Coordinates of C-alpha atoms and ligand atoms in Angstrom, one line a residue:
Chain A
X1 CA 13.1 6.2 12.8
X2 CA 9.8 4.9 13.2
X3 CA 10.3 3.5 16.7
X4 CA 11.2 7.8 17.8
X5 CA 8.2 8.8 15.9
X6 CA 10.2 10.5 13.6
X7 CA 11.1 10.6 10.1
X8 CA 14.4 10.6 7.9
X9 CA 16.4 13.4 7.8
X10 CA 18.2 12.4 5.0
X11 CA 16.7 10.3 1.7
X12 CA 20.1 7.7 1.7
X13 CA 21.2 7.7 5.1
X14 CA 17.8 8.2 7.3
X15 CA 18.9 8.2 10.8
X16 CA 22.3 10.4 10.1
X17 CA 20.9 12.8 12.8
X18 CA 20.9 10.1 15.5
X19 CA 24.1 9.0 17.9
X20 CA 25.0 5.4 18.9
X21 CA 23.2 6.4 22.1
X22 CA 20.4 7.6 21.0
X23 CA 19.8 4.4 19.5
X24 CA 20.9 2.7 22.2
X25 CA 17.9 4.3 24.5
X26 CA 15.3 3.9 21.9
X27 CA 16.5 0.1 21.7
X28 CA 16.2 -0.4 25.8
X29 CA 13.1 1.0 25.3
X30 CA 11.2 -0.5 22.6
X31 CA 13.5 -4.1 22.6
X32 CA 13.1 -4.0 26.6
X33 CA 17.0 -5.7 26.0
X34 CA 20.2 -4.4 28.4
X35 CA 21.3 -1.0 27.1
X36 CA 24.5 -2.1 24.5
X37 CA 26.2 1.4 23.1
X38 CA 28.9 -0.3 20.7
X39 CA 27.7 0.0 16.9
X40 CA 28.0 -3.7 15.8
X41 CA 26.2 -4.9 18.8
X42 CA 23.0 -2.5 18.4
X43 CA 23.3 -3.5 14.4
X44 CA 23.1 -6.9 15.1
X45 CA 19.9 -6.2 17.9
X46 CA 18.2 -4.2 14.9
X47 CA 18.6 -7.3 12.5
X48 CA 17.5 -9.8 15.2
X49 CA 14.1 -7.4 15.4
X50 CA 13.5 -6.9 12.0
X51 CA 14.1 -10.7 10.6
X52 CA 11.1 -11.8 12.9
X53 CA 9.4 -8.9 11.2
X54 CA 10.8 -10.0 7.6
X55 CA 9.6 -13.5 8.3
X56 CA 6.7 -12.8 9.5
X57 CA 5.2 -9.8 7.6
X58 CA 2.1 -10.5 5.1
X59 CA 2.7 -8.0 2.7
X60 CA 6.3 -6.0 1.9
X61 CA 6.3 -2.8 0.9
X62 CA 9.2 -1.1 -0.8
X63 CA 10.0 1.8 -3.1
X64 CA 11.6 1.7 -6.7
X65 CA 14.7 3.2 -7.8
X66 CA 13.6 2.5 -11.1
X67 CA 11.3 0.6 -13.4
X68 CA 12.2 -0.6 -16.5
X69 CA 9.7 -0.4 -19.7
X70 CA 11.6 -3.2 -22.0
X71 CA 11.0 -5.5 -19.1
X72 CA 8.9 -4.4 -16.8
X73 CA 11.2 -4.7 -14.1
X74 CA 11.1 -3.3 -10.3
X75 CA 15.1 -2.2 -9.7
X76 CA 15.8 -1.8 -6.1
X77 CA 19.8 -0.6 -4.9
X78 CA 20.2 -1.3 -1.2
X79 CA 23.5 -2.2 0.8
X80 CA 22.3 -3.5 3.6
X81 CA 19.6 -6.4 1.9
X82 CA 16.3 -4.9 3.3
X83 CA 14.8 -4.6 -0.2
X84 CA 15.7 -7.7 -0.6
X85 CA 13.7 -8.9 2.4
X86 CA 11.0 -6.9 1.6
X87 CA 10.6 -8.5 -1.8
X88 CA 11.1 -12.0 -1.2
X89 CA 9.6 -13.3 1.9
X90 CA 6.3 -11.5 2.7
X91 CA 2.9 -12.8 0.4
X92 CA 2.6 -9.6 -0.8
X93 CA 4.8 -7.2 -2.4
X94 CA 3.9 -3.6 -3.2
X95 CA 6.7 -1.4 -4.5
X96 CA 5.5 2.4 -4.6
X97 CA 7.8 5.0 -6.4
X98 CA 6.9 8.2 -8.9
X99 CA 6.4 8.1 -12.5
X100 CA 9.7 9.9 -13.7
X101 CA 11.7 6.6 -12.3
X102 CA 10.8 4.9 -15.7
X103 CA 14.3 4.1 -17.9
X104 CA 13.9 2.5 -21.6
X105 CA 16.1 -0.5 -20.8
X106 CA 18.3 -2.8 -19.1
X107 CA 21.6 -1.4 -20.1
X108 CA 20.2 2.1 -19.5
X109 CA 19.6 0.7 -15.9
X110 CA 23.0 -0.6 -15.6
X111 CA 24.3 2.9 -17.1
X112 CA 22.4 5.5 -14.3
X113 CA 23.1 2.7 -11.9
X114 CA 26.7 3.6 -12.0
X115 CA 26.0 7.1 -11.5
X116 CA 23.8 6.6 -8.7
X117 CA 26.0 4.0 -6.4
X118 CA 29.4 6.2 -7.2
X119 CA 27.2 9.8 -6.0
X120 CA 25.6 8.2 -3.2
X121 CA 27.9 6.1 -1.3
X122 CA 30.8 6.3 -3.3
X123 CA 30.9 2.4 -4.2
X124 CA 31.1 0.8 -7.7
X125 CA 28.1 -0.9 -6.9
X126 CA 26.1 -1.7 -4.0
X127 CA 25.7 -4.9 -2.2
X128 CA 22.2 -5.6 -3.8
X129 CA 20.9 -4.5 -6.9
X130 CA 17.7 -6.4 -7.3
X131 CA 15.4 -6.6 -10.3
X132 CA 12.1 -8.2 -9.5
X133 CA 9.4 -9.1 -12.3
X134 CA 6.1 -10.2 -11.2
X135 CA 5.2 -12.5 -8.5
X136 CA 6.2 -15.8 -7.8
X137 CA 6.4 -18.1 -11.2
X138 CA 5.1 -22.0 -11.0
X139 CA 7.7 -24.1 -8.9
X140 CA 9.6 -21.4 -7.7
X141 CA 10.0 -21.9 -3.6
X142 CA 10.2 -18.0 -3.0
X143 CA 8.9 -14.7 -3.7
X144 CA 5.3 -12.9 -3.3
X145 CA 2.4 -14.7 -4.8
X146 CA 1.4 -11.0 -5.7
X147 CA 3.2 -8.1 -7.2
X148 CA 1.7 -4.8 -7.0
X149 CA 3.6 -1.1 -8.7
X150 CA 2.2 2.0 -7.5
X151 CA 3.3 4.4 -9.7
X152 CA 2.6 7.8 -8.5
X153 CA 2.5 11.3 -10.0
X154 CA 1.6 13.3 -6.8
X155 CA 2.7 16.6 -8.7
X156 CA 5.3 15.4 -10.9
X157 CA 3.1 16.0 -14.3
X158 CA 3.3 19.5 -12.8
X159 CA 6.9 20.2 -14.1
X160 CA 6.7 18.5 -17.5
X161 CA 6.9 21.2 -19.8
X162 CA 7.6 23.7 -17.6
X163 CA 11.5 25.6 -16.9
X164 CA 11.3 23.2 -13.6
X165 CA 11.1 20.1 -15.7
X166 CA 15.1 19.1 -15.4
X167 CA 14.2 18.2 -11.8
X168 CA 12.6 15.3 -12.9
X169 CA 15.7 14.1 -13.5
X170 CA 16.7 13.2 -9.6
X171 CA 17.9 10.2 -9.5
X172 CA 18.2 10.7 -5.3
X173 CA 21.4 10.2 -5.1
X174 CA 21.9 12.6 -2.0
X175 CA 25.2 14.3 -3.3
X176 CA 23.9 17.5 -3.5
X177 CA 22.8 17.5 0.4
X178 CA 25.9 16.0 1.3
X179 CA 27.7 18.6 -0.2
X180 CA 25.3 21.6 0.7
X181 CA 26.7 24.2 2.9
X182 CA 23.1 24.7 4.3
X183 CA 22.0 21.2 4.7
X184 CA 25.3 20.2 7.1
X185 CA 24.5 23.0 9.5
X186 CA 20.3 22.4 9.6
X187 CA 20.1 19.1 9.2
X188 CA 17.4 17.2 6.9
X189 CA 14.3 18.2 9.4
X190 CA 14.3 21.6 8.9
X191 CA 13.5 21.4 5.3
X192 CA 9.7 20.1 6.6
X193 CA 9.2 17.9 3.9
X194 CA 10.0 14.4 2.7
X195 CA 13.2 15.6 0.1
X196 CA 16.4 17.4 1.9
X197 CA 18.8 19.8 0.6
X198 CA 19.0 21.6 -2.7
X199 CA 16.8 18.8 -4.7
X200 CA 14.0 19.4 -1.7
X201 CA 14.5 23.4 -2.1
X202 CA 13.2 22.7 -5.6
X203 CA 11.0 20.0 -5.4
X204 CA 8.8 20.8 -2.1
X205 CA 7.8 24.0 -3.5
X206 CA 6.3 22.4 -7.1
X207 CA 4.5 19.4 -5.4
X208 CA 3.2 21.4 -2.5
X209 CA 2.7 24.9 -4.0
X210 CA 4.8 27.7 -3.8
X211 CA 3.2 29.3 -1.1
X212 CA 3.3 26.8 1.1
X213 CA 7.2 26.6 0.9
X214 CA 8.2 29.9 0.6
X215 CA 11.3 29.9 2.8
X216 CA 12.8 27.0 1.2
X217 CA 14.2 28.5 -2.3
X218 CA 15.9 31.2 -0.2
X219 CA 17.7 29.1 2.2
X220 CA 20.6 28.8 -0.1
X221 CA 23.8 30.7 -0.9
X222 CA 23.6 29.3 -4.3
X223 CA 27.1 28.5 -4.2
X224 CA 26.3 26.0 -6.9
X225 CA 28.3 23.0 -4.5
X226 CA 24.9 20.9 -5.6
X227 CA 25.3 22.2 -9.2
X228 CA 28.4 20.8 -9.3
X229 CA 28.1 17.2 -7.7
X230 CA 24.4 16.3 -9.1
X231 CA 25.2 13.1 -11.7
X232 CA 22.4 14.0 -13.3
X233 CA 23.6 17.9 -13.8
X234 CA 20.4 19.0 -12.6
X235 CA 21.1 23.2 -12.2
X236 CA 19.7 23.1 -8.9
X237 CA 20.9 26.6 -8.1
X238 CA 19.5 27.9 -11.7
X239 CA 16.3 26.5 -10.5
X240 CA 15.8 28.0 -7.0
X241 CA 16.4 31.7 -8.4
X242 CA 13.6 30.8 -10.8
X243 CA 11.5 29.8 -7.8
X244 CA 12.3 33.1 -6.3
X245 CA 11.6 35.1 -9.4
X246 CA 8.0 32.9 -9.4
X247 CA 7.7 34.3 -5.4
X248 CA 8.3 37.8 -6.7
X249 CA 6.2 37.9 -9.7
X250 CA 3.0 36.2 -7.5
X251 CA 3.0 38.8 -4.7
X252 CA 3.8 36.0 -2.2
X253 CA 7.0 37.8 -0.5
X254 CA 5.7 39.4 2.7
X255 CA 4.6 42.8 2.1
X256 CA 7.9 44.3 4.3
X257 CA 10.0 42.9 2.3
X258 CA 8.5 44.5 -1.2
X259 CA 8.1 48.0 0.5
X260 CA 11.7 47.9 2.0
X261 CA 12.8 46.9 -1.4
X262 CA 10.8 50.0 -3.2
X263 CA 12.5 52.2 -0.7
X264 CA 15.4 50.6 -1.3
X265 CA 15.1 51.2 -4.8
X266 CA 13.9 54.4 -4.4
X267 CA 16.6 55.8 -2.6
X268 CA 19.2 54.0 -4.5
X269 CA 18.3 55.4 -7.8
X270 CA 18.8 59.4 -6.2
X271 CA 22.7 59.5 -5.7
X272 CA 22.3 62.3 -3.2
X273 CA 19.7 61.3 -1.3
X274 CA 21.7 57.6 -1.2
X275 CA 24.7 58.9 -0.4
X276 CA 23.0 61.2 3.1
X277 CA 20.9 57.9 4.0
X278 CA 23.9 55.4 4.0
X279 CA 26.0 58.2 6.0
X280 CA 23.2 58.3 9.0
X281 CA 22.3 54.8 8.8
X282 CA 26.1 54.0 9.1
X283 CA 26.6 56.0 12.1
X284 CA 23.4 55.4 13.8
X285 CA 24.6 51.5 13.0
X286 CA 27.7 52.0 14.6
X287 CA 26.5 53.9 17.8
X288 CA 23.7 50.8 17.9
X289 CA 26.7 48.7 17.7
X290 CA 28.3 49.4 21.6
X291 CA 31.9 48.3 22.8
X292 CA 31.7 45.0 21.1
X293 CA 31.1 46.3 17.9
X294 CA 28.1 43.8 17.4
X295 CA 24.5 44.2 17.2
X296 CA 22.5 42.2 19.6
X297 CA 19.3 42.7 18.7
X298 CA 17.3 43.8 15.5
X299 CA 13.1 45.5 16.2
X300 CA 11.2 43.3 14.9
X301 CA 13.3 40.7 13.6
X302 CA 14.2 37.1 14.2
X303 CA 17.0 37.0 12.5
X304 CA 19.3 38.4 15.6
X305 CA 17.6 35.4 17.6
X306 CA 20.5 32.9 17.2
X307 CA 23.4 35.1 16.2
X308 CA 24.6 38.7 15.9
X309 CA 25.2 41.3 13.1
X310 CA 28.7 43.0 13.1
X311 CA 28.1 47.3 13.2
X312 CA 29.3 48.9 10.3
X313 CA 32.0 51.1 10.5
X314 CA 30.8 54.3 11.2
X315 CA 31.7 55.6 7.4
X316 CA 30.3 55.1 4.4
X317 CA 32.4 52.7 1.6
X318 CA 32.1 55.6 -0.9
X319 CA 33.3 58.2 2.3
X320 CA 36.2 55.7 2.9
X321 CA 37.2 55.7 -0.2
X322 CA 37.3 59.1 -0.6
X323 CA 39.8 59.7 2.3
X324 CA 41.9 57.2 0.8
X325 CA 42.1 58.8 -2.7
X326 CA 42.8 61.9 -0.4
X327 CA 45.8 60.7 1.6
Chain B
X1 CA -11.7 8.7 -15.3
X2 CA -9.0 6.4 -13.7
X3 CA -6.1 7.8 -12.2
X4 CA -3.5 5.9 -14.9
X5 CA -6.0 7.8 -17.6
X6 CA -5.2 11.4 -15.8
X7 CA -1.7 10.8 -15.1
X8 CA -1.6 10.1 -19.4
X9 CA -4.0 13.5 -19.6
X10 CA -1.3 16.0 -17.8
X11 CA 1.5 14.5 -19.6
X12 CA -0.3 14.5 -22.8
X13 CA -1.2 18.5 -21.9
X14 CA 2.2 19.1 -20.5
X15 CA 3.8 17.7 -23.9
X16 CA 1.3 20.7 -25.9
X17 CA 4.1 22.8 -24.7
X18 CA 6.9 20.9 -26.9
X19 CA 6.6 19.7 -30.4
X20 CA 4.2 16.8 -31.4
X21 CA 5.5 13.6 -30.9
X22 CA 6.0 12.7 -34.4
X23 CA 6.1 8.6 -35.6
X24 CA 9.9 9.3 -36.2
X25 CA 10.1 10.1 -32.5
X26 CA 8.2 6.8 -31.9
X27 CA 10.6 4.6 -33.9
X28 CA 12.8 6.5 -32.0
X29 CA 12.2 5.2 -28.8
X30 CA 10.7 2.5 -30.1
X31 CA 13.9 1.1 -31.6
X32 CA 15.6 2.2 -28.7
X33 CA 14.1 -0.5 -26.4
X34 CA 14.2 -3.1 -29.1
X35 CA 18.0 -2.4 -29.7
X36 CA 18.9 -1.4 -26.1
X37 CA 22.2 0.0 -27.1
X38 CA 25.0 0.2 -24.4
X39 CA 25.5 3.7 -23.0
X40 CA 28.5 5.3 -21.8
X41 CA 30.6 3.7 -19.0
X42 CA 33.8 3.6 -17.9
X43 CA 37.4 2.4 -19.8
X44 CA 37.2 -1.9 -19.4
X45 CA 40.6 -2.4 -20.9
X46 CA 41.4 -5.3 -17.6
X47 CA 41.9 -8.7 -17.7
X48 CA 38.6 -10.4 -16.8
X49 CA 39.7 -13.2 -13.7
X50 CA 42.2 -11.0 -12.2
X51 CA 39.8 -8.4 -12.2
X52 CA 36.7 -10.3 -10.8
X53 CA 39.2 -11.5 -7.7
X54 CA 40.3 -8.0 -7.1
X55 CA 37.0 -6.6 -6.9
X56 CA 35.7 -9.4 -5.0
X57 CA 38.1 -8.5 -2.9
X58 CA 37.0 -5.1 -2.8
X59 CA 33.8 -6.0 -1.9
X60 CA 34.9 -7.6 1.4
X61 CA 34.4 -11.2 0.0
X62 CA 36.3 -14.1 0.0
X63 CA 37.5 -15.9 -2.8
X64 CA 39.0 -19.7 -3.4
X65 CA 39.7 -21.3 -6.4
X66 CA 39.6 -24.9 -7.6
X67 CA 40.5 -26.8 -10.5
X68 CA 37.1 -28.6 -11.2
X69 CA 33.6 -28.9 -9.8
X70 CA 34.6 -31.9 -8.3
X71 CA 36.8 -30.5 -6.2
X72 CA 34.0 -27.6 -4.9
X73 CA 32.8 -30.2 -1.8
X74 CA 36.3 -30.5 -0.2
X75 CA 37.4 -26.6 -0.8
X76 CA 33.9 -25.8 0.9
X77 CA 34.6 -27.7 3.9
X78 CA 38.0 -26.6 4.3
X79 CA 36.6 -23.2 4.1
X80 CA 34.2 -23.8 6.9
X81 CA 35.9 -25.3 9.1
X82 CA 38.9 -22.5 9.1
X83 CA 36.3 -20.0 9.3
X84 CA 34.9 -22.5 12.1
X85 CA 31.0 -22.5 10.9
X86 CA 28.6 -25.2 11.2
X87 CA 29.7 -28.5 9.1
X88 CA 25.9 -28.0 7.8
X89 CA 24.3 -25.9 5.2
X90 CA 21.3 -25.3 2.4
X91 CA 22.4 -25.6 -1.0
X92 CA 20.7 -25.0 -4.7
X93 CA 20.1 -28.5 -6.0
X94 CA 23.0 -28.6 -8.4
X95 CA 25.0 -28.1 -5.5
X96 CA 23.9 -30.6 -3.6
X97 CA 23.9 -33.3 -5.6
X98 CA 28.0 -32.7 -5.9
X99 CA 29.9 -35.7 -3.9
X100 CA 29.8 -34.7 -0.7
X101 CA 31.0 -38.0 0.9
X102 CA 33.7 -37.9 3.4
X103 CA 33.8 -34.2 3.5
X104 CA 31.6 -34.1 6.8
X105 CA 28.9 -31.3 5.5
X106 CA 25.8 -32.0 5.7
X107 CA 24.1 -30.3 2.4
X108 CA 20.6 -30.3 2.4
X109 CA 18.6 -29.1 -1.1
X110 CA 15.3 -27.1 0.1
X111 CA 13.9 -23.8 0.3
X112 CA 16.3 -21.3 3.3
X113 CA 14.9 -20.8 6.6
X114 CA 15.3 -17.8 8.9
X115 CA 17.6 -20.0 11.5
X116 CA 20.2 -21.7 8.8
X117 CA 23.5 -20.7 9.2
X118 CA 24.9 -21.6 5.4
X119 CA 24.0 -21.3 2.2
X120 CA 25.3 -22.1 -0.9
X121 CA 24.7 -21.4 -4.8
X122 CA 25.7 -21.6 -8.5
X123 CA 25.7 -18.2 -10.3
X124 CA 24.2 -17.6 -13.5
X125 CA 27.1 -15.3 -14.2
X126 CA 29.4 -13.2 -12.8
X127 CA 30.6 -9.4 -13.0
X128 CA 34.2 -8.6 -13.5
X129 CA 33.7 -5.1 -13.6
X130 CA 32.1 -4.9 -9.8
X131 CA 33.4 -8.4 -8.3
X132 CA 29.6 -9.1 -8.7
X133 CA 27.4 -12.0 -8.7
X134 CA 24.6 -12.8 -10.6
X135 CA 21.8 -15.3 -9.7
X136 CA 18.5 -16.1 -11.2
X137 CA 15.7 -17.1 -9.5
X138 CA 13.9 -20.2 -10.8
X139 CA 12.5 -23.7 -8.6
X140 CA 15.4 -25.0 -8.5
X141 CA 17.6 -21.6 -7.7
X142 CA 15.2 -19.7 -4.8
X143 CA 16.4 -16.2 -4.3
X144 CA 16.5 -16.7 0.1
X145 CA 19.6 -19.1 -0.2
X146 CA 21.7 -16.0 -0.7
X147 CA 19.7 -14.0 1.6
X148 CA 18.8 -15.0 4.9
X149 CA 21.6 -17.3 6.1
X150 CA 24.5 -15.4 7.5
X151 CA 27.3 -17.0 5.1
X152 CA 26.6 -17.2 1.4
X153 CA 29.3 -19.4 -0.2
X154 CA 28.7 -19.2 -4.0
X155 CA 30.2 -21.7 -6.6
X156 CA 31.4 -19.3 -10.1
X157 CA 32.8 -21.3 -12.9
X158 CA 35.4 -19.0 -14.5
X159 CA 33.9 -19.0 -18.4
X160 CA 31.1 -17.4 -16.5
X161 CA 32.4 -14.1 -15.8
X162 CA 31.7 -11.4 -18.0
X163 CA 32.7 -7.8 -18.2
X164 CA 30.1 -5.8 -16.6
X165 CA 26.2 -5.8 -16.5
X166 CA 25.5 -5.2 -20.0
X167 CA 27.4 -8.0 -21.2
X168 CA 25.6 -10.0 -18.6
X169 CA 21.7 -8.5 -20.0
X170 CA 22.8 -9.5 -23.2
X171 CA 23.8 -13.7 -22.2
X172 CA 20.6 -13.7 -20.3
X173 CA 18.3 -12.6 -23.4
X174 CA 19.8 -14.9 -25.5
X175 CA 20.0 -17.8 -22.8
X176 CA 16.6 -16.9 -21.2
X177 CA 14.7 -15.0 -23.5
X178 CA 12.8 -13.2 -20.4
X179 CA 13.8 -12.3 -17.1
X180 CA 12.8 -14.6 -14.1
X181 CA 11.2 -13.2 -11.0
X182 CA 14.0 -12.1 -9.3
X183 CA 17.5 -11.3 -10.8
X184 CA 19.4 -10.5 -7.9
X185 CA 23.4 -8.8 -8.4
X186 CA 25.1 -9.3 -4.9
X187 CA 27.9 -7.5 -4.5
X188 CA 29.7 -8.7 -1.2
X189 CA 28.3 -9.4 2.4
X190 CA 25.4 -7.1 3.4
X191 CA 26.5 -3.8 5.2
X192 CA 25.5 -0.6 6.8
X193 CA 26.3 2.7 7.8
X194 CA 23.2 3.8 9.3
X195 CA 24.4 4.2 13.1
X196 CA 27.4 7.6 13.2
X197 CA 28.1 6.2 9.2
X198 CA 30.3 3.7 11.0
X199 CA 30.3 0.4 8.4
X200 CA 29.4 -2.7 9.7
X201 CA 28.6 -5.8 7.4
X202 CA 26.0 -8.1 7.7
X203 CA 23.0 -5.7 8.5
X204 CA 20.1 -7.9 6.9
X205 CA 21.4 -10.0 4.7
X206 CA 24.4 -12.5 4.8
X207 CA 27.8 -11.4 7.4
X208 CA 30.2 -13.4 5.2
X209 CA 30.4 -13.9 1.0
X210 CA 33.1 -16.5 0.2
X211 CA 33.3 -17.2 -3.6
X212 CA 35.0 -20.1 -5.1
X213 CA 36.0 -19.9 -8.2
X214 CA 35.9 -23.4 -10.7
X215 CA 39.0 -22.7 -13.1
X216 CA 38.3 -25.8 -15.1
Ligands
SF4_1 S1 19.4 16.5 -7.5 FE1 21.2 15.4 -8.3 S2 22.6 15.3 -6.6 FE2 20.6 15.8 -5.7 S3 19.8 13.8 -5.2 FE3 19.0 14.3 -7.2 S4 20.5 13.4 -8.6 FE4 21.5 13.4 -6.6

């Protein structure tokens, strides 16, 4: 990721966007090494690289799945032994991650850890689960002769107390993007911040205000797929329709949206008037709609940009359903 | 005002919202970390060996067994010379200092390098639950042996395994009384899925994890 300039797309599986050959150019082109394509040769080419880099480095720096309080213990769950790199070979080690990662103690650990590895990857456990305490002790032939935690807040106090506090109870798994209708068809980018999916429909919009994230709460069906899977029963769904209630009750919808909706409600609360406007609106719809029965373009809209809107029928459901009671 | 002081502030502000925290909520938690009771898990109602062997297994390691410690040298270099690795490797003192006459490994006792090819270690204990091993880091036990060559053999005497990581927590509080700087769980050889989520193993750390088990 960092050799394209880009960043994750996904919080446990980063580069999920990219193809065996996309790596394979970034590698002839940053490695300068012949252009390889099969998976277990450009793995083995990325750990080459990054050992120097292990070996080498000054300081580490990692994240934290969780800290411990009884101990005051670092725990870091990685498969592939990076954190584990990270943590023992550079002279300095600083491990950054956010204040809610705090668990009372070890057996708690060992209990979310279950959840965590079984949601995210599906294993019993991964490869490494490391617990570092401080820096090197007296003696000891390894591990940084400093230890640093950054704990950070960055918002988070912002939920405490609040009906968005149950967030706080992420554990990152990634189920609820893997399982997101939304998320498999836009992919991790489009969410514009650092958490995907459902959890990052929730979370972007409290740490960086809600008007700076307004589509996100919206971009869901809230079929409840992340409802369902989160380990943590987060009610991720319950949560974005809150955030949209916030939207509505601030004034930050756009103002066409909140006069279409007045008509709307306007019209829908005179049963005569809504019966006459549905009835030209469905026929103008339909003549709109041409021999394909689609419409290609909405005025003013981007929404008919990648895809069309089906015509209605012509009638109205209350003029079908008439005839039918009829005949 | 420091930012640890205002991170305290909000949460002290946020908690306004909810009911004092009361000294019976302090015991509370207090006694929660001083007790550290076992949450909920999953049924454990397996035979310990078997299970460690199958989940070993699992975990696409290896597993020998032997009779007695004495026999670990020999096993070793049967297993590396099957596997056809390097007759050479970098070994935890109490390893080392086994009888490795006649075998034809060289075991050396100092601190991993980036280039070595083997390396082997005791385990503190060992997981039956998750085929899992446990090592402690200490002078004589460095953390890298395990890490950076790309076969980690690992030596497991069977009265170490326990059932699952709470069992383990509790040995090592009453063995250790604190933690050591590193407590490292390794599960199997190192893997990834990061190219089209197609596994491979041995991504940073070790390609191979072959553990022998000492039945005596
Ligand atoms: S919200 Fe739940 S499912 Fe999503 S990452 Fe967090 S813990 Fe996992």
């Amino acid at each position: 990721m960092q050799l394209a300039g880009e960043k994750p797309s996904h919080i446990i599986a980063p580069a999920i966007h990219k193809s065996r050959d996309d790596v394979a150019d970034l590698f002839v082109q940053h490695h300068k090494t012949p252009r390889k394509t099969d998976i277990g040769e450009l793995t083995m080419e990325a750990r080459k690289f990054l050992r120097e880099h292990f070996l080498s480095g000054e300081m580490g720096i990692s994240g934290g799945n969780f800290l411990i309080a009884e101990t005051g213990s670092l725990m870091l769950v990685t498969n592939e032994g990076n954190g584990r790199m990270t943590t023992t070979l550079p002279r300095v080690h600083v491990a950054i991650t956010g204040i809610e990662k705090v668990l009372p103690t070890l057996e708690d650990a060992s209990c979310i850890l279950r959840l965590l590895t079984r949601s995210a990857t599906g294993q019993s456990i991964s490869n490494y689960v490391t617990l570092n305490t401080g820096p090197k002790r007296p003696g000891d032939l390894d591990g940084p002769e400093e230890m640093h935690v950054i704990i950070v807040d960055a918002g988070r106090t912002g939920l405490l107390g609040t009906d968005m506090q149950e967030a706080l109870r992420c554990i990152r798994c990634g189920a609820c993007m893997n399982h997101c209708p939304v998320y498999q068809n836009i992919g991790g980018h489009a969410y514009g911040w650092v958490y995907p999916g459902p959890i990052g429909s929730v979370l972007t919009p409290n740490y960086i205000g809600l008007e700076n994230a307004i589509d996100l709460p919206n971009a869901a069906t809230l079929c409840n797929q992340c409802g369902v899977v989160c380990p943590v029963k987060i009610p991720l769904p319950d949560l974005m329709r809150k955030l949209r209630e916030k939207q509505v009750d601030r004034g930050l919808r756009p103002w066409q949206e909140r006069l279409g909706l007045k008509l709307w409600a306007w019209v829908a609360k005179r049963p005569g008037i809504y019966a006459l406007v549905t009835r030209i609106a469905a026929r103008v719809g339909r003549s709109v709609g041409g021999a394909d029965r689609m419409i290609h373009r909405l005025p003013g809209n981007g929404w008919t940009e990648g895809r069309d809107l089906p015509a209605p029928a012509g009638k109205t459901f209350r003029e079908l359903y008439a005839e039918r009671k009829r005949s | 005002m420091s930012a640890r002081d205002s991170i305290f502030a909000r949460i002290r502000a946020a908690r306004a919202a909810l009911p004092a925290m009361d000294e019976t909520e302090r015991a509370a938690i207090e006694g929660r970390i001083a007790l550290h009771p076992i949450g909920t898990r999953p049924a454990m109602d397996w035979p310990l060996v078997p299970r460690f062997r199958e989940q070993c297994v699992r975990m696409s390691s290896t597993v020998d067994d032997v009779a007695s410690m004495a026999e670990v040298p020999r096993a070793i270099a049967r297993f590396l010379a099957a596997t056809k690795l390097p007759m050479r490797a970098v070994a935890w003192p109490e390893i080392a200092q086994l009888d490795w006459n006649g075998t034809g490994v060289t075991v050396e006792a100092r601190a991993a390098r980036g280039d070595d090819l083997v390396g082997i270690t005791g385990t503190f204990l060992a997981v039956a639950e998750t085929g899992t091993l446990m090592l402690l880091s200490s002078p004589s036990t460095p953390a890298a042996t395990s890490l950076l060559p790309e076969t980690h053999i690992a030596v497991v005497p069977q009265g170490r395994i326990v059932k699952a990581m709470e069992e383990a927590w509790a040995l090592t509080r009453s063995e250790r009384g604190e933690l050591p700087r590193a407590v490292n769980f390794v599960s199997g050889p190192s893997r990834t899925a990061d190219i089209e989520g197609q596994l491979q193993l041995g991504a940073h750390g070790p390609y191979r994890v072959h553990v022998v088990v000492v039945t005596e």
